[in-house]
Tab-separated table of C-alpha atoms in Angstrom:
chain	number	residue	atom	x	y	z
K	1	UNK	CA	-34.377	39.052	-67.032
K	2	UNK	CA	-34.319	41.886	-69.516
K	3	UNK	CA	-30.756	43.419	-70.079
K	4	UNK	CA	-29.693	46.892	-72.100
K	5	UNK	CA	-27.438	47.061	-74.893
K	6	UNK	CA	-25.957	49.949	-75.869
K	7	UNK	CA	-23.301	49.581	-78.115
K	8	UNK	CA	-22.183	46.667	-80.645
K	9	UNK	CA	-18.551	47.053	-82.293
K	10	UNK	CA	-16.716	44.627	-84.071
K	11	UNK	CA	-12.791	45.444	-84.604
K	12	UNK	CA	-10.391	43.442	-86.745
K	13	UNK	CA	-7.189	41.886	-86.350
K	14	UNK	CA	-5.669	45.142	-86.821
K	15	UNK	CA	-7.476	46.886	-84.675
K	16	UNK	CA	-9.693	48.860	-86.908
K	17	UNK	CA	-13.425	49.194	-86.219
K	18	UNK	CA	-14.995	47.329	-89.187
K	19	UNK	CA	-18.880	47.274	-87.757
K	20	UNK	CA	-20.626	49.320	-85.070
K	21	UNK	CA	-23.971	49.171	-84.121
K	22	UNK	CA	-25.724	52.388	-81.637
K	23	UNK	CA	-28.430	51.006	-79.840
K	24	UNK	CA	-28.808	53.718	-77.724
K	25	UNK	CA	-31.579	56.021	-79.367
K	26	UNK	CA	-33.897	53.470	-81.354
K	27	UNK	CA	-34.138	52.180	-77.110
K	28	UNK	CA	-34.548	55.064	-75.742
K	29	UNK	CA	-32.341	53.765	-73.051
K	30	UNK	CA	-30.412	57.247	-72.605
K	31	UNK	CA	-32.816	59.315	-70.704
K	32	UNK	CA	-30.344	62.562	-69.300
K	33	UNK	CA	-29.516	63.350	-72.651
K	34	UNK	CA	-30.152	66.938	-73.109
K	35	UNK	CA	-31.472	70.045	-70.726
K	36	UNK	CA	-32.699	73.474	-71.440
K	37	UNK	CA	-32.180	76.563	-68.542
K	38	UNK	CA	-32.681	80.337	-68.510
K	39	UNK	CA	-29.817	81.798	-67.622
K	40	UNK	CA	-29.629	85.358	-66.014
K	41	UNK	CA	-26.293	87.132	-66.192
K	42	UNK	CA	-22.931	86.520	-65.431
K	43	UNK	CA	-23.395	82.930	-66.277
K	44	UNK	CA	-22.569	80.896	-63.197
K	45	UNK	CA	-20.840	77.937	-65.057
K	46	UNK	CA	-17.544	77.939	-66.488
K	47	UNK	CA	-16.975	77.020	-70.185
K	48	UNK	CA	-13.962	76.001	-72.317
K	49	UNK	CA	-13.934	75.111	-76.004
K	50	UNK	CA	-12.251	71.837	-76.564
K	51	UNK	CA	-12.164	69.925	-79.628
K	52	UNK	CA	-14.499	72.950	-81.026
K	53	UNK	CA	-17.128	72.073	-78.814
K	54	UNK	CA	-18.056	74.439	-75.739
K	55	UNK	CA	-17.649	72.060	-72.708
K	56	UNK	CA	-19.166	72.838	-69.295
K	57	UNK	CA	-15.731	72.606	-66.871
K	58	UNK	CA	-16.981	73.494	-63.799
K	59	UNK	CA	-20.690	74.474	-62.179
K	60	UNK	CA	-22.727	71.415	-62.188
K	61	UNK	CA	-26.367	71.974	-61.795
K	62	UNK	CA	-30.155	70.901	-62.230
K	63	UNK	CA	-29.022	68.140	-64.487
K	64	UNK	CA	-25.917	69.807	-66.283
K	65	UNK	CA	-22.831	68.146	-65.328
K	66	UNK	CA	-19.438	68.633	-65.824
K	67	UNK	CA	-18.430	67.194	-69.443
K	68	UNK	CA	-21.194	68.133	-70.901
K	69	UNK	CA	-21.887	70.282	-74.123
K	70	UNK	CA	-23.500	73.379	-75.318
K	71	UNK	CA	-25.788	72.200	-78.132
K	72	UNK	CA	-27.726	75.676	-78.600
K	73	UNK	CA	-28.353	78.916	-77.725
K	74	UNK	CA	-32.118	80.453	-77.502
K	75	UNK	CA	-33.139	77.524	-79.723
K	76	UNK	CA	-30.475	78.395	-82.271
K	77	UNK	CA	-27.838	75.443	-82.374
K	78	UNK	CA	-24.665	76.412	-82.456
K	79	UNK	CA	-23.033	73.889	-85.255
K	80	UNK	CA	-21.963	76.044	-87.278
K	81	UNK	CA	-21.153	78.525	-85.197
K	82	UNK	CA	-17.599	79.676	-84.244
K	83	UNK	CA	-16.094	79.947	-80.811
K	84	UNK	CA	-15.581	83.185	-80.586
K	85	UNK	CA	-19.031	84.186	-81.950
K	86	UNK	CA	-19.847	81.973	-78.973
K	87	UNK	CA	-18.194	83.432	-76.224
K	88	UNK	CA	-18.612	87.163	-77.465
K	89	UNK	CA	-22.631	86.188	-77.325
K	90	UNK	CA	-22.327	84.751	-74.329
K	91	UNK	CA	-20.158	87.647	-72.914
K	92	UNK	CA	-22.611	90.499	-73.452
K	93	UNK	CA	-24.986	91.409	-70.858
K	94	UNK	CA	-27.797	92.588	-73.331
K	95	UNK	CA	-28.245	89.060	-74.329
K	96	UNK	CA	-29.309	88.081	-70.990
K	97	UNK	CA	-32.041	86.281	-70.368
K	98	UNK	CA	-30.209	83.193	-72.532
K	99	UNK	CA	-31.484	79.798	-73.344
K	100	UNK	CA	-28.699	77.818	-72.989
K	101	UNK	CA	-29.404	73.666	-74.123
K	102	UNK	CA	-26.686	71.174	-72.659
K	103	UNK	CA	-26.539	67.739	-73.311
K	104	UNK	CA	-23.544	64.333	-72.932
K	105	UNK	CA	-21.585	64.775	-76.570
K	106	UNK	CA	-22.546	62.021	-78.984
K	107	UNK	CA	-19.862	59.881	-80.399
K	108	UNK	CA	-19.341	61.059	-84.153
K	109	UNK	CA	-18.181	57.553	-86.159
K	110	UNK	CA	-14.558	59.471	-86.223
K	111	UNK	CA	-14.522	59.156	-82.567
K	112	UNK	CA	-15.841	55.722	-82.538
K	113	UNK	CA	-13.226	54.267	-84.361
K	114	UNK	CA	-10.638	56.158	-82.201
K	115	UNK	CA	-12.103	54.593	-79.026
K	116	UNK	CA	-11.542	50.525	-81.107
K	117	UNK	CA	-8.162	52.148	-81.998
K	118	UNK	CA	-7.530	52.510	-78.315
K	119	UNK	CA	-9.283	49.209	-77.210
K	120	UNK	CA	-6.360	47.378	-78.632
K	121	UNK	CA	-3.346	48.172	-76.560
K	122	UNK	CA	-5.728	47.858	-73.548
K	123	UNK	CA	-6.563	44.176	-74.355
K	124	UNK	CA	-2.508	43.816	-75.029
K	125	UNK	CA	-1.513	45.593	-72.012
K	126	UNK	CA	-3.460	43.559	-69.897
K	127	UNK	CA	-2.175	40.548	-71.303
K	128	UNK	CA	1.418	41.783	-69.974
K	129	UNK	CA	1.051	43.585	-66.737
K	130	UNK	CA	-1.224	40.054	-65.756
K	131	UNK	CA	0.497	38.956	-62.399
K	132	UNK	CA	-0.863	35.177	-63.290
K	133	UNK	CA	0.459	32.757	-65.934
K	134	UNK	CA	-1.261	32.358	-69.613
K	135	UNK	CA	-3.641	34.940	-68.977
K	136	UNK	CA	-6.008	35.973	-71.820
K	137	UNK	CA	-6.859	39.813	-72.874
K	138	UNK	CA	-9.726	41.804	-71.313
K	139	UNK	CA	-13.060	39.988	-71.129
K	140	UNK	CA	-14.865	42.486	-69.031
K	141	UNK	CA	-14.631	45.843	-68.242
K	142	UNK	CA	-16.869	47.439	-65.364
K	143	UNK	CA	-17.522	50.971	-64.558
K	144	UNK	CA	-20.410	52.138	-62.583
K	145	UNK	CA	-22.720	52.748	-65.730
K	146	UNK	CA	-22.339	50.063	-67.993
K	147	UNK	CA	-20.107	46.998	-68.731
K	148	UNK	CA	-18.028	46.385	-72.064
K	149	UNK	CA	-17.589	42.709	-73.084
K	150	UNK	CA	-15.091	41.793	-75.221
K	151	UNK	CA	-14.604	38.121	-77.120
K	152	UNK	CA	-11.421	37.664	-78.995
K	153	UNK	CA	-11.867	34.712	-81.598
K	154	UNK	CA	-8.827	32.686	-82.878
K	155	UNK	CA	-8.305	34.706	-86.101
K	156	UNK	CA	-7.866	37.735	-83.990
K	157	UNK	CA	-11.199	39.550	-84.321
K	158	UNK	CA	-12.913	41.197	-81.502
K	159	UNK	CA	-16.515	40.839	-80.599
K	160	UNK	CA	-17.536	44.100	-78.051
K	161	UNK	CA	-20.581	44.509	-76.451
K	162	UNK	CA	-21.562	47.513	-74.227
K	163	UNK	CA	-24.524	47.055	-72.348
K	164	UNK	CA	-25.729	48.292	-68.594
K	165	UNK	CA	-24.092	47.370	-65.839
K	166	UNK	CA	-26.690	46.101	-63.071
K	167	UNK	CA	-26.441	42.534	-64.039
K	168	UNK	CA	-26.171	40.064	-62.038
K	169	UNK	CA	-25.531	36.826	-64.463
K	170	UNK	CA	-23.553	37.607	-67.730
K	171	UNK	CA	-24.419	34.487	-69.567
K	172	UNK	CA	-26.841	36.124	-71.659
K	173	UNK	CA	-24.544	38.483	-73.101
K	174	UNK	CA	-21.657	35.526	-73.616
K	175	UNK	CA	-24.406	33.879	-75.737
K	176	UNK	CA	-24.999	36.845	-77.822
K	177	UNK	CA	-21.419	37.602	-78.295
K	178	UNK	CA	-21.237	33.771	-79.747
K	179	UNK	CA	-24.612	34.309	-81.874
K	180	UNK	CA	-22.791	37.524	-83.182
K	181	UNK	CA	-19.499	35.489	-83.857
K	182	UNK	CA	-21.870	33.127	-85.916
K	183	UNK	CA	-23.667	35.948	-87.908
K	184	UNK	CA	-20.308	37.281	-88.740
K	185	UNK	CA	-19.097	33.973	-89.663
K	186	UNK	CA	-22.486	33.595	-92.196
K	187	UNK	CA	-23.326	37.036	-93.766
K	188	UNK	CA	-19.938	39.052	-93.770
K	189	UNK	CA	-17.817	36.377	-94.131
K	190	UNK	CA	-19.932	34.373	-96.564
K	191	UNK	CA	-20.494	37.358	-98.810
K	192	UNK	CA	-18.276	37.081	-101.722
K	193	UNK	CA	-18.145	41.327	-101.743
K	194	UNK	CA	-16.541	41.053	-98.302
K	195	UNK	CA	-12.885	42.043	-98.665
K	196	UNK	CA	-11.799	41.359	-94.826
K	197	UNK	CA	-10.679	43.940	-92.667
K	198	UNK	CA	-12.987	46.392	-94.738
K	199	UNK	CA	-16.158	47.787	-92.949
K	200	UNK	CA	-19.171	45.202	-92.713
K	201	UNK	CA	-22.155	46.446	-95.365
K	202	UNK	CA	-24.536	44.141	-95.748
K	203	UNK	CA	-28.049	44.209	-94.812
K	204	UNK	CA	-28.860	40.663	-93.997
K	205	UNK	CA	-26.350	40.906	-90.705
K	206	UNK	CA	-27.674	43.871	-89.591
K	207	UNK	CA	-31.359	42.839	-89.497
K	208	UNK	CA	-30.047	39.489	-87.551
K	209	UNK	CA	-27.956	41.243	-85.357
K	210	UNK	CA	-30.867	43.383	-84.136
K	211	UNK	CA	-32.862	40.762	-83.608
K	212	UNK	CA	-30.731	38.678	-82.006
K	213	UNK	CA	-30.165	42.067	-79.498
K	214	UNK	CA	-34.384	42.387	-79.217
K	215	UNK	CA	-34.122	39.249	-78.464
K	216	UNK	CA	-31.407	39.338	-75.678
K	217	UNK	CA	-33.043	42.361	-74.338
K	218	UNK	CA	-36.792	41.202	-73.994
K	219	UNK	CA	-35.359	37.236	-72.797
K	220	UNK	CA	-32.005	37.470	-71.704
K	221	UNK	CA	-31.122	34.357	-73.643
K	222	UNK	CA	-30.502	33.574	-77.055
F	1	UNK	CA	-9.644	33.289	-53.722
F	2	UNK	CA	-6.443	35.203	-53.983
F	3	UNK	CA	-4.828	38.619	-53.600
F	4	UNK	CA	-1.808	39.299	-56.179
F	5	UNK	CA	-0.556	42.329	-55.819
F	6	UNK	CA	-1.201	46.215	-54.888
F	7	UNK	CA	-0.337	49.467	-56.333
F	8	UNK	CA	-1.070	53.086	-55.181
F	9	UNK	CA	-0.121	55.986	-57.782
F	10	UNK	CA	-0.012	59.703	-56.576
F	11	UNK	CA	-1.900	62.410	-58.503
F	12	UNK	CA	1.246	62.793	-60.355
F	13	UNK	CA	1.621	59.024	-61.912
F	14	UNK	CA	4.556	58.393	-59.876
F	15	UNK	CA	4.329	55.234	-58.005
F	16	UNK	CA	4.576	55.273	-54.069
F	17	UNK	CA	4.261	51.921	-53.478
F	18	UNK	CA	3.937	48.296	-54.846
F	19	UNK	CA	3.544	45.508	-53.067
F	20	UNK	CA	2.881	41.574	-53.792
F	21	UNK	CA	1.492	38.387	-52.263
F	22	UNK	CA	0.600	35.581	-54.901
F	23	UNK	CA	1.946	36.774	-58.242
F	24	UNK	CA	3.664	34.097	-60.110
F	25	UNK	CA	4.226	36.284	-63.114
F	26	UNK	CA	6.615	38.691	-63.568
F	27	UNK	CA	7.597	41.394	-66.202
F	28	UNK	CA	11.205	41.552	-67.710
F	29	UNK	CA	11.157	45.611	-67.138
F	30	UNK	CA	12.179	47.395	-63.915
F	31	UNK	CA	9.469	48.507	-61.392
F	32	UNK	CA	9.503	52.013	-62.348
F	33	UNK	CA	8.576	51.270	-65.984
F	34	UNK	CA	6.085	48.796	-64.996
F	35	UNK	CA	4.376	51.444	-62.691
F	36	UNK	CA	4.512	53.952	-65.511
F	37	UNK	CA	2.739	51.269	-68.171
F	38	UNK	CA	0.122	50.743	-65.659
F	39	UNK	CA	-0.625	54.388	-64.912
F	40	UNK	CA	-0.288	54.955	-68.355
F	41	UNK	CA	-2.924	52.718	-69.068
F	42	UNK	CA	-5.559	53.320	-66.479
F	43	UNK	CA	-5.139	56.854	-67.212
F	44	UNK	CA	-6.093	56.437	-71.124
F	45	UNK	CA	-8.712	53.939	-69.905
F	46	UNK	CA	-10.653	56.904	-67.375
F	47	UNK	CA	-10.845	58.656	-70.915
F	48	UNK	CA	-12.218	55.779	-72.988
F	49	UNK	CA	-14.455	54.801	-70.510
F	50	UNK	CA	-15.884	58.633	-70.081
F	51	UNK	CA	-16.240	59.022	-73.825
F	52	UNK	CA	-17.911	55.774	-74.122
F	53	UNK	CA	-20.919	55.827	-71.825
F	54	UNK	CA	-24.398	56.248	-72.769
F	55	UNK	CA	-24.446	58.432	-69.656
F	56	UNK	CA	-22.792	60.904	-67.197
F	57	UNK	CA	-20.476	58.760	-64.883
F	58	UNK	CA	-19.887	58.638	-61.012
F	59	UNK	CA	-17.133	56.722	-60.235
F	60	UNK	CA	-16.026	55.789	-63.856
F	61	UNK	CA	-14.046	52.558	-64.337
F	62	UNK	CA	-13.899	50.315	-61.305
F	63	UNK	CA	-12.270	46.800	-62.906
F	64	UNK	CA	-11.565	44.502	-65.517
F	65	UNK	CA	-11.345	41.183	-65.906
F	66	UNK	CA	-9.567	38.845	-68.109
F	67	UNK	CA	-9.417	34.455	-68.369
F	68	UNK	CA	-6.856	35.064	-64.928
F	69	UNK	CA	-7.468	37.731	-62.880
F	70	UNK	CA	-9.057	40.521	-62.113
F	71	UNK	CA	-7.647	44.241	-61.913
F	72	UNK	CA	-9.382	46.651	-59.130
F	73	UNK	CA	-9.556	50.111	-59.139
F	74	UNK	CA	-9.977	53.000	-56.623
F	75	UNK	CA	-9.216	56.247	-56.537
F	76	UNK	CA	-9.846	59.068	-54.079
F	77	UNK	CA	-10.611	62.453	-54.492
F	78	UNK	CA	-7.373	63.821	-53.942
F	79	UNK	CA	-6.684	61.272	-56.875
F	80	UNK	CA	-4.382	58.717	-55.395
F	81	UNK	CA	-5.030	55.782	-57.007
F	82	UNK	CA	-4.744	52.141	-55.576
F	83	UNK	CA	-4.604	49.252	-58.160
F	84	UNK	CA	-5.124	46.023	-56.347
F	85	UNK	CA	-4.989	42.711	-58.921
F	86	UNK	CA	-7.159	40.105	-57.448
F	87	UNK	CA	-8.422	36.508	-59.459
F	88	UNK	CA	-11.565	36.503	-61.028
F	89	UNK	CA	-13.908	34.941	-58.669
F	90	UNK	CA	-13.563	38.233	-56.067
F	91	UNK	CA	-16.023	41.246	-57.281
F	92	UNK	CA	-15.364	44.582	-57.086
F	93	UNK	CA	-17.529	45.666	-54.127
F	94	UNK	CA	-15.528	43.437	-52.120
F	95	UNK	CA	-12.038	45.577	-53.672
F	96	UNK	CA	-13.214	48.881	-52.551
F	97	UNK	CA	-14.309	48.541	-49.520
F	98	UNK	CA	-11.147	46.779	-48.827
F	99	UNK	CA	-9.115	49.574	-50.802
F	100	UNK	CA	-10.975	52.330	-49.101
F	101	UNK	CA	-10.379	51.148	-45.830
F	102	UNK	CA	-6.359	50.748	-46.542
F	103	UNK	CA	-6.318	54.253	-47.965
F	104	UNK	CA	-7.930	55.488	-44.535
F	105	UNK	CA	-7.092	53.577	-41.929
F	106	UNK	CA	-2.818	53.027	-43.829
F	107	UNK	CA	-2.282	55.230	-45.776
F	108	UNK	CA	-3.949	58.671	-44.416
F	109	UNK	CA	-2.600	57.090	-40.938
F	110	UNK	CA	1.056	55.809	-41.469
F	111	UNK	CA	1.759	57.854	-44.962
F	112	UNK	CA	-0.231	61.433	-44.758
F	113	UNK	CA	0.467	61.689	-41.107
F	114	UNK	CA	3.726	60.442	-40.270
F	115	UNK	CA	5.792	64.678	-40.636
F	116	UNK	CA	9.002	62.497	-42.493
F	117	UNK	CA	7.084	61.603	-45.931
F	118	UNK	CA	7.118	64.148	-47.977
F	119	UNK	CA	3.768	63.918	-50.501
F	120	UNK	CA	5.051	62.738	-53.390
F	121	UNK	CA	7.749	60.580	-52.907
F	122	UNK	CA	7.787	57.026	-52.849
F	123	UNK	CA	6.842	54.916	-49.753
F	124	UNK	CA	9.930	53.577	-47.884
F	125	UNK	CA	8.450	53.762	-44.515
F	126	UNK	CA	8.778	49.769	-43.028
F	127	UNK	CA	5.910	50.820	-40.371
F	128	UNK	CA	3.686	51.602	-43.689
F	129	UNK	CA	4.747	48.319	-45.205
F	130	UNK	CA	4.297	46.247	-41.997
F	131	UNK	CA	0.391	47.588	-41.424
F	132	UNK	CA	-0.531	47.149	-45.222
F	133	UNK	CA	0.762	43.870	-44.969
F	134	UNK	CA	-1.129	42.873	-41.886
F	135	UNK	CA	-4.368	44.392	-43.549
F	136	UNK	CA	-4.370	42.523	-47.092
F	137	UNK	CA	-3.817	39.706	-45.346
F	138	UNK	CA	-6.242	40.267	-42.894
F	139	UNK	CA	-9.304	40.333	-45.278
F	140	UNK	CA	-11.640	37.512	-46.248
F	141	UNK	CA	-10.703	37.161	-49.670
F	142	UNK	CA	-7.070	36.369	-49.164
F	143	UNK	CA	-6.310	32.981	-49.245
């Protein structure tokens, strides 16, 4: 039974992100990523600039949900762009007809290793709010679109694993959270440039890893 | 299969009730903090999961699971959140059907309806307690 993975991340002891693998475009398992509309004026969705990034607050439609952001106007992408160039352009009526492109923001590598920063106190908290004796961290976390799995090793490092959420079994995944404990153990740990808690470089784990994800993904076993 | 204990949150992140069954674990802070951590956490963990899915999300996070037990999550529209912790062998389907039916049939009935509970405030009503009582322990998953 084939299964999706999405994401990889390894975080250290300290809770920094020291390896993260995307798996998500070379896939092509993200399929609502970006839409294009003509848009006559007023606009009839509601912006806000957050984080400077124009964010759709309100008006879902034909694809565009709430959440996501502008990416370009008439073909022109905004990067770059300021937001108040923005919202005076998209404020005049002459420059109606627009093109307006929306698409789910991307996780930058800054935001990546925010999200392992916040991982941490999750897997703690859970730990002390457990209403059972000797319970462990988080193992598994479910949401509707995908499932994080997280394996905690004795030295303190975390193993995370975000793939899709409709299975059924999760043995595969446990086995490929093992194989990547064991690649980990070989080629970062066994490199004599690996300084640990530093960021995993090193060529021969990433080729394994991504095979040993093919390989999940096409046989659900490892 | 067991049923440890059951929290519902208003919009706010105050906590209107708590209630327990199994739990043999306790924490050395007061009830109010322990609410507050919880919320606290949940809240932060809507976020991370939102920011970390490939893509856009319906419900958002439902549950997680550690070596012990399992922590269920459902919240309505209106953004009242129930927290039920259950052990690992119930899934979440089971949760929220069960949590949907005690936020229509208890608390819409016995907390939203009864004209001396102010919206808001903690749940002291012993009618409220009684009938949440009756249906936790009426479902199939509590031992």
């Amino acid at each position: 039974m084939a299964t999706r993975i999405y994401n990889v991340f390894i975080v250290s002891k300290s809770g920094g992100l020291i390896y993260d693998y995307d798996h998500t475009s070379s896939s092509g398992t993200v399929h609502n990523l970006e839409v294009e509309k003509t848009f006559g004026y007023p606009l009839d969705i509601r912006l806000i600039s957050e984080n400077r990034k124009m964010i759709v607050e309100f008006g879902a439609r034909d694809g565009i949900a709430t959440g996501h952001v502008l990416i370009s106007m008439n073909g022109i992408s905004i990067e770059g762009m300021s937001e108040e160039q923005i919202k005076e352009f998209i404020q005049k009526e002459e420059n109606f007809p627009l093109n307006l492109k929306f698409g789910r923001p991307r996780l930058s590598t800054n935001e990546k290793i925010v999200l392992a920063s916040m991982f941490y106190p999750f897997f703690a908290l859970a730990v002390q709010l457990s209403p059972e004796l000797g319970s462990s961290g988080i193992k598994e976390l479910e949401t509707d679109t995908f499932k994080l799995y997280c394996n905690q090793t004795l030295t303190g490092v975390k193993f995370i694993i975000v793939a899709e959420s409709k299975i059924s079994g999760s043995s595969g995944i446990e086995s490929l959270l093992d194989k990547i404990y064991e690649l980990y153990a070989d080629y970062a740990l066994k490199n004599p440039f690996y300084s640990l808690e530093m960021p995993i470089r090193a060529d021969l784990f990433d080729t394994n890893l991504a095979l040993a994800i093919d390989q999940i993904e096409r046989t659900g076993f490892i | 299969m067991t049923i440890y204990n059951l929290y519902i949150f208003h919009e706010n992140g105050t906590l209107l009730y708590y209630q327990e069954w199994h739990r043999r674990k306790h924490t050395e802070m007061s009830r109010e903090e322990e609410g507050k951590l919880l919320y606290g956490m949940i809240f932060s963990m809507k976020s991370f999961v939102n920011k970390l899915s490939p893509s856009d999300l319906k419900d958002g996070f439902q549950s997680f699971k550690t070596s012990k037990y399992r922590l269920n999550f459902y919240e309505t529209a209106s953004s009242v959140k129930f927290i039920l912790n259950t052990d690992t062998s119930v899934t979440y389907s089971l949760v929220k059907d069960l949590l949907k039916a005690v936020y229509a049939q208890v608390f819409v009935e016995y907390a939203v309806k009864n004209p001396l509970y102010k919206p808001g405030d903690p749940i002291l009503s012993l009618l409220f307690k009684n009938k949440c009582d009756h249906f936790i322990k009426a479902s199939s998953f509590y031992k």
